[in-house]
Short mmCIF file of C-alpha atoms in Angstrom, two decimals:
data_model
loop_
_atom_site.label_atom_id
_atom_site.label_comp_id
_atom_site.label_asym_id
_atom_site.label_seq_id
_atom_site.Cartn_x
_atom_site.Cartn_y
_atom_site.Cartn_z
CA MET A 761 -16.09 77.48 13.70
CA SER A 762 -14.13 74.43 15.05
CA ARG A 763 -11.36 75.88 17.74
CA TYR A 764 -9.20 73.57 16.50
CA SER A 765 -7.29 73.73 12.97
CA ALA A 766 -4.74 72.25 11.25
CA LYS A 767 -3.03 73.35 8.04
CA SER A 768 0.42 73.13 5.48
CA ILE A 769 2.18 76.51 4.94
CA LEU A 770 5.16 77.34 2.88
CA LYS A 771 7.61 79.33 5.40
CA GLU A 772 11.22 79.87 3.56
CA GLY A 773 10.72 77.72 1.14
CA TYR A 774 9.81 74.30 3.47
CA SER A 775 5.99 73.24 4.46
CA VAL A 776 5.32 73.62 7.43
CA ILE A 777 2.60 71.67 9.24
CA VAL A 778 0.76 74.38 12.33
CA LEU A 779 -1.70 73.30 14.68
CA SER A 780 -3.85 75.43 16.47
CA ASP A 781 -6.17 75.71 19.60
CA SER A 782 -7.79 79.03 19.49
CA GLN A 783 -9.85 78.49 22.83
CA TRP A 784 -5.86 77.78 24.71
CA ASP A 785 -4.37 80.02 22.34
CA ALA A 786 -2.22 77.81 21.74
CA ALA A 787 -0.20 76.34 18.75
CA ALA A 788 2.69 74.55 17.34
CA GLN A 789 4.53 74.20 14.35
CA VAL A 790 6.10 70.86 12.78
CA ILE A 791 8.74 70.55 9.66
CA PRO A 792 8.40 66.74 8.16
CA GLU A 793 11.26 68.20 6.07
CA ALA A 794 13.53 68.27 8.61
CA GLY A 795 13.30 65.84 10.97
CA CYS A 796 9.94 65.71 11.87
CA ASN A 797 10.75 68.85 14.14
CA LEU A 798 8.63 70.04 16.49
CA PHE A 799 10.36 73.16 16.54
CA ARG A 800 7.95 75.75 17.93
CA PHE A 801 5.11 75.22 20.65
CA GLU A 802 3.36 78.87 22.51
CA SER A 803 0.40 78.19 24.99
CA GLY A 804 -1.15 81.36 26.25
CA GLU A 805 1.03 83.67 25.06
CA HIS A 806 4.32 81.69 26.86
CA PRO A 807 6.84 80.75 24.48
CA VAL A 808 7.50 76.62 25.51
CA LEU A 809 10.30 75.73 22.76
CA VAL A 810 13.21 77.39 21.41
CA PRO A 811 12.99 77.60 17.81
CA PRO A 812 15.86 77.85 15.54
CA PRO A 813 17.11 80.98 14.05
CA SER A 814 15.76 80.06 10.87
CA LEU A 815 14.17 77.22 9.05
CA THR A 816 17.31 77.18 6.66
CA ALA A 817 19.80 76.98 9.71
CA LEU A 818 17.70 74.04 10.94
CA ARG A 819 17.85 72.32 7.54
CA ASN A 820 21.79 72.97 6.25
CA GLU A 821 23.87 73.83 9.04
CA PRO A 822 25.92 71.40 10.83
CA PHE A 823 24.68 69.80 13.95
CA ALA A 824 21.70 72.62 13.70
CA PRO A 825 19.07 69.45 13.75
CA PHE A 826 20.50 68.75 17.20
CA LYS A 827 19.98 71.96 18.82
CA TYR A 828 16.09 73.61 18.57
CA GLY A 829 12.91 72.64 19.06
CA THR A 830 12.58 68.62 19.44
CA PRO A 831 15.14 66.22 17.88
CA ILE A 832 14.31 62.40 17.04
CA LEU A 833 17.12 60.47 18.87
CA PHE A 834 18.17 57.10 17.44
CA PRO A 835 20.55 56.14 19.41
CA PRO A 836 20.20 59.10 21.82
CA ASN A 837 23.40 61.00 22.79
CA ARG A 838 26.91 59.48 21.95
CA VAL A 839 28.54 56.12 20.72
CA LYS A 840 32.02 55.86 21.15
CA GLN A 841 34.09 56.06 18.02
CA GLY A 842 30.70 54.53 16.49
CA GLN A 843 30.94 51.08 17.56
CA PHE A 844 28.75 48.86 19.35
CA SER A 845 27.82 45.06 19.38
CA PHE A 846 24.74 43.41 19.72
CA LEU A 847 23.77 39.75 19.45
CA GLY A 848 27.18 38.87 18.42
CA ARG A 849 26.82 41.65 15.11
CA GLN A 850 29.13 44.68 14.99
CA TYR A 851 27.56 47.57 14.28
CA SER A 852 29.75 50.92 12.88
CA LEU A 853 28.12 54.08 13.05
CA PRO A 854 29.43 57.50 10.99
CA LEU A 855 31.09 59.76 13.10
CA ASN A 856 28.96 62.71 12.66
CA GLU A 857 30.81 64.17 15.98
CA PRO A 858 34.55 64.46 14.73
CA PRO A 859 36.91 62.82 15.73
CA SER A 860 35.53 60.01 17.15
CA ASN A 861 31.98 59.93 18.43
CA HIS A 862 28.44 59.16 16.66
CA LEU A 863 25.98 61.86 17.42
CA HIS A 864 21.94 61.09 18.27
CA GLY A 865 21.17 59.09 14.71
CA GLU A 866 20.03 60.53 11.86
CA LEU A 867 16.21 60.59 12.15
CA CYS A 868 16.48 64.73 13.36
CA SER A 869 18.04 65.83 10.00
CA ARG A 870 16.32 63.42 7.23
CA GLY A 871 13.14 64.42 5.50
CA TRP A 872 9.92 62.40 7.11
CA GLU A 873 6.69 61.58 4.94
CA VAL A 874 3.75 63.24 5.72
CA LEU A 875 0.67 60.72 6.12
CA ASP A 876 -2.18 63.19 7.22
CA TYR A 877 -3.19 66.36 9.06
CA GLY A 878 -6.11 67.79 9.98
CA ALA A 879 -8.60 68.86 12.95
CA SER A 880 -11.69 68.50 14.73
CA GLN A 881 -14.01 69.26 17.79
CA GLU A 882 -13.69 65.94 19.13
CA ASN A 883 -9.79 64.39 18.29
CA GLY A 884 -7.96 68.34 18.36
CA ALA A 885 -5.44 69.21 15.36
CA PHE A 886 -2.94 66.59 14.25
CA VAL A 887 -0.36 65.78 12.32
CA THR A 888 1.12 62.03 11.65
CA SER A 889 4.44 61.54 9.70
CA ARG A 890 6.44 58.38 8.46
CA PHE A 891 10.18 57.84 8.22
CA ARG A 892 11.41 54.50 7.27
CA PHE A 893 14.96 52.95 7.36
CA GLY A 894 14.24 50.75 4.62
CA LEU A 895 14.00 53.67 2.25
CA HIS A 896 17.76 54.49 2.65
CA PRO A 897 20.40 52.35 1.46
CA ASP A 898 22.78 54.46 3.39
CA ILE A 899 21.37 54.09 6.47
CA LEU A 900 20.85 50.04 5.56
CA ALA A 901 24.72 49.95 4.79
CA TYR A 902 25.55 50.57 8.60
CA PHE A 903 22.49 49.36 10.57
CA PRO A 904 20.52 46.35 8.32
CA HIS A 905 17.22 46.88 9.87
CA PRO A 906 14.56 48.22 8.16
CA LEU A 907 12.61 49.99 10.98
CA SER A 908 9.85 51.92 10.66
CA PHE A 909 8.80 55.55 12.73
CA THR A 910 5.55 56.53 12.61
CA VAL A 911 5.30 60.02 14.90
CA THR A 912 2.05 61.68 15.61
CA TYR A 913 1.41 65.27 16.90
CA ARG A 914 -2.05 66.28 18.48
CA LEU A 915 -2.98 69.53 20.37
CA TYR A 916 -5.83 68.86 22.48
CA GLU A 917 -7.22 71.27 25.00
CA GLY A 918 -4.29 72.75 25.11
CA ARG A 919 -1.80 69.64 25.20
CA LEU A 920 0.54 68.54 22.75
CA THR A 921 0.75 64.90 22.82
CA MET A 922 3.65 62.66 20.74
CA GLN A 923 2.48 59.57 20.02
CA ALA A 924 5.59 57.52 18.49
CA ALA A 925 5.04 53.90 17.07
CA ILE A 926 8.24 52.22 16.01
CA VAL A 927 8.24 48.89 14.04
CA ASN A 928 10.65 46.52 12.78
CA GLU A 929 10.06 45.43 9.29
CA GLY A 930 13.23 43.49 8.96
CA GLU A 931 13.71 39.71 9.26
CA ASP A 932 16.19 39.87 12.44
CA GLU A 933 16.23 41.81 15.82
CA ALA A 934 17.73 45.00 15.88
CA PRO A 935 19.00 46.70 18.73
CA PHE A 936 17.02 49.82 20.31
CA ALA A 937 17.71 53.16 21.67
CA PHE A 938 15.46 55.63 21.43
CA GLY A 939 15.01 59.42 22.62
CA LEU A 940 14.02 63.00 22.42
CA HIS A 941 15.58 66.79 22.98
CA PRO A 942 13.68 69.17 23.67
CA TYR A 943 14.76 72.61 24.39
CA PHE A 944 12.91 74.54 26.66
CA PHE A 945 12.76 78.58 26.81
CA VAL A 946 14.11 78.81 29.81
CA PRO A 947 15.41 82.82 30.92
CA PHE A 948 18.36 82.22 32.46
CA ASP A 949 19.95 85.62 31.21
CA ARG A 950 16.97 87.62 32.98
CA GLY A 951 17.88 86.34 36.05
CA GLU A 952 15.21 85.22 37.31
CA GLY A 953 14.14 82.39 39.92
CA LEU A 954 14.14 79.15 37.74
CA VAL A 955 12.91 75.98 40.01
CA LEU A 956 13.03 72.06 38.59
CA LYS A 957 11.20 69.13 39.51
CA VAL A 958 11.82 65.53 38.76
CA PRO A 959 10.56 62.26 40.03
CA ALA A 960 14.42 60.99 40.14
CA GLU A 961 15.10 58.06 41.61
CA GLU A 962 19.20 58.03 41.28
CA GLU A 963 21.66 59.92 39.31
CA TRP A 964 24.38 58.43 37.11
CA PRO A 965 27.74 59.42 37.29
CA VAL A 966 29.00 60.88 33.47
CA THR A 967 31.39 63.12 31.75
CA LYS A 968 30.94 66.45 30.27
CA GLU A 969 29.94 64.25 27.21
CA ALA A 970 27.19 62.29 28.98
CA PHE A 971 29.46 59.03 28.97
CA VAL A 972 28.44 57.00 32.12
CA THR A 973 31.58 56.36 34.48
CA GLY A 974 29.65 54.45 37.27
CA ARG A 975 26.90 52.84 38.26
CA PRO A 976 23.51 55.24 39.60
CA VAL A 977 23.39 56.23 43.27
CA LYS A 978 21.24 58.37 45.46
CA THR A 979 22.79 61.72 45.62
CA ASN A 980 21.56 65.27 47.53
CA PHE A 981 20.65 66.77 43.63
CA SER A 982 18.28 63.68 42.64
CA ARG A 983 17.01 63.56 46.29
CA ALA A 984 16.44 67.63 45.82
CA LEU A 985 14.42 67.26 42.25
CA ILE A 986 11.63 65.72 43.91
CA GLU A 987 10.30 68.65 45.69
CA GLY A 988 12.26 71.20 43.61
CA ALA A 989 15.78 72.13 42.80
CA SER A 990 17.21 75.51 41.63
CA ILE A 991 18.31 75.25 38.21
CA SER A 992 18.87 79.34 38.00
CA THR A 993 22.82 78.33 38.53
CA TYR A 994 22.86 75.18 36.22
CA PRO A 995 26.22 75.27 34.23
CA GLU A 996 26.24 76.27 30.84
CA LEU A 997 26.97 72.48 28.71
CA GLY A 998 26.28 70.66 31.79
CA CYS A 999 24.47 67.45 32.15
CA THR A 1000 23.19 65.33 34.61
CA MET A 1001 21.79 62.29 33.93
CA LEU A 1002 18.58 60.43 36.03
CA THR A 1003 16.40 57.68 36.59
CA PHE A 1004 13.18 58.18 37.00
CA GLY A 1005 11.43 56.37 40.22
CA ASP A 1006 10.14 52.89 39.97
CA GLY A 1007 6.87 54.29 41.61
CA VAL A 1008 6.32 56.62 39.07
CA GLU A 1009 3.92 55.47 36.44
CA ASP A 1010 4.13 58.26 33.91
CA PRO A 1011 6.65 60.71 35.27
CA VAL A 1012 5.75 64.56 34.90
CA CYS A 1013 9.06 66.89 35.02
CA ARG A 1014 7.96 70.54 35.65
CA ILE A 1015 10.41 73.95 35.10
CA HIS A 1016 8.85 76.89 37.05
CA MET A 1017 9.42 80.24 36.25
CA LYS A 1018 8.93 81.80 39.64
CA ASN A 1019 8.92 85.47 38.28
CA ARG A 1020 6.64 84.64 35.59
CA GLY A 1021 4.22 82.67 36.88
CA TYR A 1022 4.14 79.86 34.59
CA THR A 1023 5.36 76.19 34.59
CA ILE A 1024 6.31 74.33 31.48
CA ALA A 1025 5.12 70.50 32.24
CA TYR A 1026 6.44 67.35 30.34
CA GLN A 1027 4.79 64.04 30.98
CA VAL A 1028 6.95 61.01 29.40
CA ASP A 1029 5.53 56.92 29.43
CA ARG A 1030 7.02 54.45 31.41
CA GLN A 1031 8.59 53.04 28.17
CA PHE A 1032 11.28 55.96 29.01
CA PRO A 1033 13.36 54.93 32.20
CA PHE A 1034 15.79 58.28 31.91
CA VAL A 1035 15.97 61.07 31.34
CA LEU A 1036 19.12 63.84 30.68
CA LEU A 1037 19.06 67.19 31.52
CA PHE A 1038 21.26 69.33 30.05
CA ARG A 1039 21.95 72.82 29.53
CA PRO A 1040 23.04 74.53 26.12
CA ASP A 1041 25.43 77.37 25.57
CA TRP A 1042 24.00 78.81 22.30
CA ALA A 1043 20.32 79.16 23.24
CA SER A 1044 18.42 80.48 26.55
CA ALA A 1045 17.08 76.73 26.90
CA PHE A 1046 17.05 73.94 29.38
CA SER A 1047 16.39 70.65 27.85
CA LEU A 1048 14.42 67.30 29.63
CA GLU A 1049 15.74 64.05 27.36
CA PRO A 1050 13.73 61.29 27.85
CA TYR A 1051 15.93 58.06 26.86
CA THR A 1052 15.09 54.05 26.46
CA SER A 1053 18.60 53.62 27.46
CA VAL A 1054 21.71 55.62 29.15
CA THR A 1055 24.46 57.07 26.46
CA ASP A 1056 26.12 54.65 25.00
CA ALA A 1057 24.88 51.75 26.32
CA PHE A 1058 25.43 49.09 24.23
CA ASN A 1059 29.32 49.08 25.22
CA LEU A 1060 28.92 49.60 29.13
CA PRO A 1061 29.82 46.29 31.39
CA TYR A 1062 26.50 46.37 33.24
CA ASP A 1063 23.34 44.75 33.15
CA HIS A 1064 20.87 44.99 30.66
CA GLU A 1065 17.87 45.88 32.81
CA LEU A 1066 20.42 48.78 34.74
CA THR A 1067 20.72 50.34 31.96
CA GLY A 1068 18.59 49.69 29.27
CA VAL A 1069 20.03 47.73 26.76
CA LYS A 1070 17.05 46.26 24.67
CA GLY A 1071 16.43 45.03 21.26
CA ILE A 1072 12.99 45.44 19.02
CA LYS A 1073 12.19 41.68 17.51
CA ALA A 1074 11.17 40.94 13.75
CA GLY A 1075 7.77 42.52 13.81
CA GLU A 1076 7.48 44.17 17.12
CA GLU A 1077 6.39 47.59 17.82
CA LEU A 1078 7.28 49.30 20.00
CA ARG A 1079 5.08 52.41 21.26
CA PHE A 1080 6.21 55.78 22.96
CA THR A 1081 4.00 59.28 24.49
CA THR A 1082 4.61 62.38 25.44
CA CYS A 1083 2.76 65.36 26.54
CA LEU A 1084 3.63 68.90 26.81
CA TRP A 1085 1.30 71.58 28.62
CA ILE A 1086 1.86 74.80 30.43
CA GLU A 1087 0.37 75.38 33.57
CA THR A 1088 -0.64 78.96 35.34
CA GLU A 1089 -0.96 80.03 38.74
CA THR A 1090 -4.29 81.43 39.83
#
């Protein structure tokens, strides 16, 4: 019998794909019907992600698609008044954070198509899902680019990998801004020692809504994060925007639960130059959000290389990879 399994189950009336690795006592759950959200992951009896109170809440409650599990973001974070321009074209995104912002896009709230799932000894357990803007006229009405998003979650050797491929199926270059918003279980409410390590280079000055107010600089906090900084008193609804160091090929961030003897490790590839730190006030969680650009980058008066502004050309494919696992003390 294989150590790996992948199965579709019915949970609260929704189809959920469950990936398992019995040797590592690891399991992941993905709900394609609600943004292809990786909403649960446990490894060695350690909770890694904060799940929603219910799948019905994740699917139906306002803002819930942004608040649990691993929302997929396009664009990440906020766009002021939903307005920006790119290559001479003006874009007006829906104001889904009243009264004046567009927040996180619609990938995390729409239903995705499951292309395949399965398991084998050689490849682990996986599920592949896709979302195509071209099938949604309401999205094309304000973002006239038929992008296709394909995401594979794979559980292998106790590690959960996400591989994303985004293709521009249209004829025009499209503005591109992509990110992820994992909510890691962190026991702030227990008064425990919590240490965060991030291979950070500089910190951006930002507002409480993560809007950039100046150029990035080295700070005491960005320097401390390289060796490990306490986040035990990190403020609720606080946020920090960081640039990864240039010399780091595939950055690994770590949240160390000192009292519990284990660490959440999160690796992202260099396609994500930025990471936003965020502590919600609705759950005992901490987010490490990899972004391809800083918040509202298309409206900033800085060089595109600094802010991450980019496009995806007609026929172009962009690929992204992250990996998530647990490290325990021996």
